[in-house]
Amino acid sequence: MNTLFFQLLSVITVLRWVNQKLIVNHMYKKRPFYRQKNSMDCGITCLRMICKYYGKRIAASTLLNIVEVENVGISMAGIKKTGESIGLDVQGFRLTELDQLKLLSKDLPFIVHWNRKHFVTVYSLGKRSIVIGDPAKGILRVSYKEFYKKAFKTDRGSAQAPAANILTLEPTEAFEKIQDDKSQRLPKIDFIKKHLRDKKFYFVVIFLGLLALMSIQFVLPFLTKNVVDVGIKNGDLDMIKYLLMGQFFLIISKAIFEASRNYIIQHLSVRINYSLLANFIEKLFKLTVPFFEKRKIGDLLQRIKDHQRVEFFLTKSLLNVSISILTVMVFSTVLFIFNKIFFFLFLGATVLYVSWIMIFLPTRKKIDWERFEVGSRNQTILVQAISGIQDLKIYGAFPYLLSKWKSNQKDYIKNAFKTLKITQIQETGASYIYQLSQIVILFFSARLIIMNQLTIGSMLSIQFIIGQLISPVQQLLMSVIFGVEAKLSFDRIFDLWDAPEENHQDNKIEDFESKIAFKNVRFKHGGHQSSFILNDVNIEIRKGETIAIVGSSGSGKTTILKLLLGYYSDYNGSISIDNRELNSLNIESWRKKCGVVLQDNYIFSDTLAKNIALSEKFDMNKIREAVRIADLDQYVKTLPLKYNTVIGDDGMGLSQGQKQRILIARAVYKQPEILLLDEATNALDSETETNIINNLNGHASKKTVVLIAHRLSTVKHANKIYVFKDGMIGESGSHDELINSGGIYYNLVQRQLNQSTYAISQ
Ligand SMILES: Nc1ncnc2c1ncn2[C@@H]1O[C@H](COP(=O)(O)OP(=O)(O)OP(=O)(O)O)[C@@H](O)[C@H]1O
């Protein structure tokens, strides 16, 4: 029953494949396809498909450098702007009737907003269906009904009829002139070479072992033939003994060679895996902050898993390929020498077998991408569940997360079944081909023996040779499948390799001499549709001064510090250090000068001392001094192992105030020239806060300090206070000046006074 089911499935799958591949391929030859590398890249990927259609291979990173993709992906306006910047004439259309689609048939291919959250490329408009390139799924054929359902939507809150938003893109002369990013393949090959370079020795040893194995394999059929055709025929038992002893010796040697080879391969795979991962992690550390803000954690973890597949392919599969190719070559030659008829019979069966397996490759690719996406979502849900455990408990929100996990798990199971189904169909078909070829070969052997054209010894040897050929052919094909999967993993890893790194120019800052200046700075997160969160900001911070920034929540205060730390380089206006533009400086050398406490700083799972020094080696005197300034000495006395007590996730729990004081100690330990403090003391009682501020004043008397605080008592001694309102500077001046002017700051102070949380000490 089971077999019958898979037989039926096999037939259906083949017919579907023929329909999809042959018919669609024939009708629409030119429909390039790229798969989106993450859920936010659909618009960019559609644009790449259009570029490829017009003959240009453009890397995703090239387009991403032009447009800033928002956390939710690129917008229609973003696609238009990016398309125009590479020389495409982009026109937007809003269709209210499905029939209007025909009017755009001369503008094919075009991009359609899909389901209000995705983009697809339309390649052709047929009589009954439409061929689209869906960056998440592949080239698909959809009915007009489905197209209408997905593309024609009503704007939120609008009473208007549903409409489809479409962008047509035509190449202009400027497009012809832009550079093709052909180079994409080269770095990948360099990358592989780099990881294999110092392992040449092992590969050579394995290869020599292989040659020895092959020679043994080559001799074995001839021994069998002689045992039967000479030894048995002549009744020469001594000869049979010698031949069998020889065979025994060869089989033992073969086993030894195989065991050694497996050992070396294991050794190699561990080393390759290590170097691949080490490279990945190093690269990860060099990427920009916005990269991490836009990626889901599950996506990154899933890419780490991808390394295992690449390593598996580079070690086991690649070697298996060489072993299999060699075996096939040796035994095909032997078969050809033995009997040409059987050689061609086997060749025919192999061609059939290979074609059968190849049919399924495109579907396997699709399933693999689905598996990646489901896996990535799964990782994200689990990480969120563990990080947000407290909120889930407080709000009894497990059902919410559990239903999310369950629904994702359903997709996971569906995907696993798809893989199982396709593997079963593949294997059932392959086994038929194999059995059939065996029957045909047996029939021909029997016929030739009856006709006295073949000896029984030769027949046994041919059976042996074919037996030896089948497994390497199968392995070769499995390696092709692994190769395709490894390529998908490799592409995903390389997508990260394309991401921009933080600048590390030679232009280092040796000394901070005079001032930091923000001039007409405007900044926004995300793409074209988002609005500026900082507008025309002008700030001057002179060396040795304390500058404070206050203002309502969300007014852009933290963003000022992040810009100053070089997290974001795509601001308008100028941010300069001693009159040198921040973007042109070596950002690491600048950060070395800054001691920073941000609201989302992290406590690592390590000892208190290492959490302060953030290094394996540290100066204990400096640590004690930092702890004193951060008013932590009493706390340290209570710790079981004092400075060696493990804190963070795996260790002692911390209160918010303790965490803040450790972060202050960390910033002080660095002995920075500039201290940047964002709400660094807001969790502390006012007595501890005063102690720390006094300590800092003593310690930081010559330092430059930028201070953000809601509690106005913290900022009143600053040389200058900037009051932010909606991303702009509402007013600035000293505490006294601002109080006297009776403006926003004055009102803030009044409000805090009314809440009895602040007392102005005149
Ligand atoms: N990574 C980000 N992506 C998109 N928007 C962001 C990002 N970080 C901050 N924002 C937005 O930028 C604006 C300014 O944020 P910022 O953290 O600078 O405010 P803030 O004045 O420091 O607020 P608070 O006093 O609450 O800490 C906010 O509207 C916030 O939602």
CSV table of C-alpha atoms in Angstrom, one decimal, residues 363-605:
chain,number,residue,atom,x,y,z
A,363,THR,CA,12.0,21.6,-5.2
A,364,ARG,CA,14.6,20.6,-2.7
A,365,LYS,CA,16.1,24.1,-2.9
A,366,LYS,CA,12.7,25.6,-2.2
A,367,ILE,CA,12.1,23.3,0.8
A,368,ASP,CA,15.5,24.2,2.2
A,369,TRP,CA,14.7,27.9,2.1
A,370,GLU,CA,11.5,27.3,3.9
A,371,ARG,CA,13.3,25.2,6.5
A,372,PHE,CA,15.7,28.1,7.0
A,373,GLU,CA,12.9,30.6,7.5
A,374,VAL,CA,10.9,28.4,9.8
A,375,GLY,CA,14.1,27.6,11.8
A,376,SER,CA,15.0,31.2,12.1
A,377,ARG,CA,11.5,32.1,13.4
A,378,ASN,CA,11.7,29.2,15.8
A,379,GLN,CA,15.1,30.5,17.3
A,380,THR,CA,13.7,34.0,17.6
A,381,ILE,CA,10.6,32.8,19.5
A,382,LEU,CA,12.7,30.7,21.9
A,383,VAL,CA,15.2,33.5,22.5
A,384,GLN,CA,12.3,35.9,23.2
A,385,ALA,CA,10.6,33.4,25.5
A,386,ILE,CA,13.7,33.0,27.6
A,387,SER,CA,14.6,36.7,27.6
A,388,GLY,CA,11.1,37.8,28.4
A,389,ILE,CA,10.3,35.1,30.9
A,390,GLN,CA,9.4,37.6,33.6
A,391,ASP,CA,6.9,39.5,31.6
A,392,LEU,CA,5.4,36.3,30.4
A,393,LYS,CA,5.0,35.1,34.0
A,394,ILE,CA,3.6,38.5,35.3
A,395,TYR,CA,1.0,38.8,32.5
A,396,GLY,CA,0.3,35.0,32.3
A,397,ALA,CA,1.2,35.4,28.6
A,398,PHE,CA,2.5,31.8,28.0
A,399,PRO,CA,-0.5,30.9,25.8
A,400,TYR,CA,0.4,33.9,23.6
A,401,LEU,CA,3.9,32.7,23.0
A,402,LEU,CA,3.0,29.1,23.0
A,403,SER,CA,0.5,29.6,20.3
A,404,LYS,CA,3.1,31.4,18.3
A,405,TRP,CA,5.6,28.6,18.8
A,406,LYS,CA,2.9,25.9,18.0
A,407,SER,CA,1.9,27.6,14.8
A,408,ASN,CA,5.6,27.9,13.7
A,409,GLN,CA,6.1,24.3,14.8
A,410,LYS,CA,3.2,23.3,12.5
A,411,ASP,CA,5.1,24.9,9.6
A,412,TYR,CA,8.2,23.0,10.7
A,413,ILE,CA,6.4,19.7,10.7
A,414,LYS,CA,4.9,20.5,7.3
A,415,ASN,CA,8.4,21.2,6.0
A,416,ALA,CA,9.8,18.0,7.5
A,417,PHE,CA,7.0,16.0,5.8
A,418,LYS,CA,7.7,17.7,2.5
A,419,THR,CA,11.4,16.7,2.8
A,420,LEU,CA,10.3,13.2,3.8
A,421,LYS,CA,7.9,12.9,0.9
A,422,ILE,CA,10.4,14.1,-1.7
A,423,THR,CA,13.1,11.8,-0.3
A,424,GLN,CA,10.8,8.8,-0.4
A,425,ILE,CA,9.7,9.5,-4.0
A,426,GLN,CA,13.3,10.0,-5.0
A,427,GLU,CA,14.4,6.8,-3.3
A,428,THR,CA,11.5,4.7,-4.6
A,429,GLY,CA,12.1,5.8,-8.2
A,430,ALA,CA,15.8,5.3,-7.8
A,431,SER,CA,15.3,1.8,-6.4
A,432,TYR,CA,13.0,0.9,-9.4
A,433,ILE,CA,15.7,2.1,-11.8
A,434,TYR,CA,18.3,0.1,-10.0
A,435,GLN,CA,16.2,-3.1,-9.8
A,436,LEU,CA,15.2,-2.8,-13.4
A,437,SER,CA,18.8,-2.4,-14.5
A,438,GLN,CA,19.8,-5.5,-12.5
A,439,ILE,CA,17.1,-7.6,-14.2
A,440,VAL,CA,18.2,-6.4,-17.7
A,441,ILE,CA,21.8,-7.1,-16.9
A,442,LEU,CA,21.0,-10.5,-15.6
A,443,PHE,CA,19.0,-11.3,-18.6
A,444,PHE,CA,21.8,-10.3,-21.0
A,445,SER,CA,24.4,-12.2,-18.9
A,446,ALA,CA,22.2,-15.4,-19.1
A,447,ARG,CA,21.7,-14.9,-22.8
A,448,LEU,CA,25.4,-14.5,-23.5
A,449,ILE,CA,26.3,-17.5,-21.3
A,450,ILE,CA,23.8,-19.7,-23.2
A,451,MET,CA,25.2,-18.4,-26.5
A,452,ASN,CA,28.7,-19.3,-25.1
A,453,GLN,CA,29.8,-15.7,-25.5
A,454,LEU,CA,30.5,-15.2,-21.8
A,455,THR,CA,32.1,-17.4,-19.1
A,456,ILE,CA,30.6,-17.8,-15.6
A,457,GLY,CA,33.7,-16.3,-14.1
A,458,SER,CA,33.3,-13.2,-16.3
A,459,MET,CA,29.7,-12.9,-15.3
A,460,LEU,CA,30.6,-13.1,-11.6
A,461,SER,CA,33.3,-10.4,-12.1
A,462,ILE,CA,30.8,-8.2,-14.0
A,463,GLN,CA,28.3,-8.5,-11.2
A,464,PHE,CA,31.1,-7.6,-8.8
A,465,ILE,CA,32.2,-4.6,-10.9
A,466,ILE,CA,28.6,-3.3,-11.2
A,467,GLY,CA,28.1,-3.8,-7.5
A,468,GLN,CA,31.2,-1.7,-6.9
A,469,LEU,CA,29.9,1.0,-9.3
A,470,ILE,CA,26.4,1.5,-7.9
A,471,SER,CA,27.4,2.8,-4.5
A,472,PRO,CA,29.8,5.5,-5.8
A,473,VAL,CA,27.2,6.6,-8.4
A,474,GLN,CA,24.7,7.0,-5.6
A,475,GLN,CA,27.2,8.8,-3.4
A,476,LEU,CA,28.1,11.1,-6.3
A,477,LEU,CA,24.4,12.1,-6.5
A,478,MET,CA,24.1,12.5,-2.8
A,479,SER,CA,27.1,14.8,-2.9
A,480,VAL,CA,25.4,16.8,-5.6
A,481,ILE,CA,22.3,17.2,-3.3
A,482,PHE,CA,24.6,18.1,-0.4
A,483,GLY,CA,26.5,20.5,-2.7
A,484,VAL,CA,23.2,22.3,-3.7
A,485,GLU,CA,22.2,22.6,0.0
A,486,ALA,CA,25.7,23.7,1.0
A,487,LYS,CA,25.6,26.3,-1.7
A,488,LEU,CA,22.3,27.7,-0.3
A,489,SER,CA,24.0,27.8,3.1
A,490,PHE,CA,27.0,29.4,1.7
A,491,ASP,CA,25.0,32.1,-0.1
A,492,ARG,CA,23.3,32.9,3.3
A,493,ILE,CA,26.7,33.1,5.0
A,494,PHE,CA,28.0,35.3,2.2
A,495,ASP,CA,25.1,37.6,2.5
A,496,LEU,CA,26.6,38.6,5.8
A,497,TRP,CA,30.0,38.9,4.2
A,498,ASP,CA,28.6,41.6,1.9
A,499,ALA,CA,27.3,43.6,4.8
A,500,PRO,CA,29.2,46.9,5.4
A,501,GLU,CA,31.8,46.9,8.2
A,502,GLU,CA,32.4,49.9,10.5
A,503,ASN,CA,35.0,52.2,9.2
A,504,HIS,CA,38.5,51.5,10.4
A,505,GLN,CA,40.5,54.1,8.6
A,506,ASP,CA,44.0,54.9,9.5
A,507,ASN,CA,42.9,58.3,10.4
A,508,LYS,CA,43.3,57.7,14.2
A,509,ILE,CA,42.6,60.2,17.0
A,510,GLU,CA,45.7,60.5,19.1
A,511,ASP,CA,44.5,63.2,21.5
A,512,PHE,CA,41.2,65.0,22.0
A,513,GLU,CA,42.4,68.6,22.0
A,514,SER,CA,39.6,71.2,21.9
A,515,LYS,CA,36.0,70.4,21.0
A,516,ILE,CA,33.2,68.2,19.7
A,517,ALA,CA,30.7,70.0,17.4
A,518,PHE,CA,27.4,69.0,16.0
A,519,LYS,CA,26.5,71.4,13.1
A,520,ASN,CA,23.0,71.3,11.6
A,521,VAL,CA,22.7,67.6,12.3
A,522,ARG,CA,19.6,65.8,11.0
A,523,PHE,CA,19.1,62.1,11.4
A,524,LYS,CA,16.5,59.4,10.9
A,525,HIS,CA,16.4,55.7,11.4
A,526,GLY,CA,15.2,53.7,8.5
A,527,GLY,CA,14.3,54.7,5.0
A,528,HIS,CA,12.5,57.3,3.0
A,529,GLN,CA,9.1,57.1,4.6
A,530,SER,CA,10.4,57.6,8.1
A,531,SER,CA,10.7,61.1,9.5
A,532,PHE,CA,13.8,62.8,11.0
A,533,ILE,CA,14.2,62.2,14.7
A,534,LEU,CA,16.8,64.9,15.0
A,535,ASN,CA,16.5,68.2,13.2
A,536,ASP,CA,19.1,70.9,12.8
A,537,VAL,CA,20.9,70.1,16.0
A,538,ASN,CA,23.8,72.4,16.9
A,539,ILE,CA,25.8,71.4,20.0
A,540,GLU,CA,29.3,72.4,21.0
A,541,ILE,CA,31.2,70.5,23.7
A,542,ARG,CA,34.5,72.0,24.8
A,543,LYS,CA,37.2,70.0,26.3
A,544,GLY,CA,36.8,69.8,30.1
A,545,GLU,CA,33.2,71.0,30.1
A,546,THR,CA,30.2,69.2,31.4
A,547,ILE,CA,27.3,69.3,29.0
A,548,ALA,CA,23.8,68.1,29.9
A,549,ILE,CA,21.0,67.0,27.7
A,550,VAL,CA,17.5,67.0,29.0
A,551,GLY,CA,14.0,66.7,27.5
A,552,SER,CA,11.0,64.6,27.1
A,553,SER,CA,11.1,60.8,26.4
A,554,GLY,CA,11.8,59.9,22.8
A,555,SER,CA,13.0,63.4,21.9
A,556,GLY,CA,16.4,62.1,20.6
A,557,LYS,CA,18.8,62.4,23.6
A,558,THR,CA,20.2,58.9,23.4
A,559,THR,CA,20.5,59.2,19.7
A,560,ILE,CA,22.9,62.1,20.2
A,561,LEU,CA,25.2,59.9,22.2
A,562,LYS,CA,25.0,57.0,19.7
A,563,LEU,CA,25.8,59.4,16.9
A,564,LEU,CA,28.8,60.7,18.9
A,565,LEU,CA,30.0,57.1,19.3
A,566,GLY,CA,29.8,56.5,15.6
A,567,TYR,CA,27.0,53.9,15.6
A,568,TYR,CA,25.3,55.6,12.7
A,569,SER,CA,27.2,57.2,9.9
A,570,ASP,CA,24.4,58.3,7.6
A,571,TYR,CA,23.5,61.6,9.3
A,572,ASN,CA,23.1,64.9,7.5
A,573,GLY,CA,25.2,67.9,8.6
A,574,SER,CA,28.5,67.5,10.4
A,575,ILE,CA,29.7,65.9,13.6
A,576,SER,CA,33.4,66.8,14.2
A,577,ILE,CA,36.1,66.1,16.7
A,578,ASP,CA,38.7,68.8,16.8
A,579,ASN,CA,37.3,70.0,13.4
A,580,ARG,CA,37.8,66.5,11.8
A,581,GLU,CA,34.7,64.9,10.5
A,582,LEU,CA,33.7,61.9,12.7
A,583,ASN,CA,32.9,59.7,9.6
A,584,SER,CA,36.4,60.1,8.3
A,585,LEU,CA,38.1,59.1,11.5
A,586,ASN,CA,39.1,55.7,12.8
A,587,ILE,CA,36.1,55.0,15.0
A,588,GLU,CA,37.8,52.5,17.3
A,589,SER,CA,40.5,55.1,18.2
A,590,TRP,CA,37.7,57.5,19.1
A,591,ARG,CA,35.7,55.0,21.2
A,592,LYS,CA,38.8,54.2,23.1
A,593,LYS,CA,38.7,57.7,24.5
A,594,CYS,CA,35.1,57.5,25.6
A,595,GLY,CA,33.7,56.0,28.8
A,596,VAL,CA,30.1,55.2,28.3
A,597,VAL,CA,27.1,54.2,30.3
A,598,LEU,CA,24.0,53.7,28.1
A,599,GLN,CA,20.6,52.5,29.2
A,600,ASP,CA,20.9,49.2,27.5
A,601,ASN,CA,24.5,48.3,28.4
A,602,TYR,CA,25.1,44.7,29.1
A,603,ILE,CA,26.4,42.8,32.2
A,604,PHE,CA,28.3,39.7,31.0
A,605,SER,CA,28.2,36.4,32.7
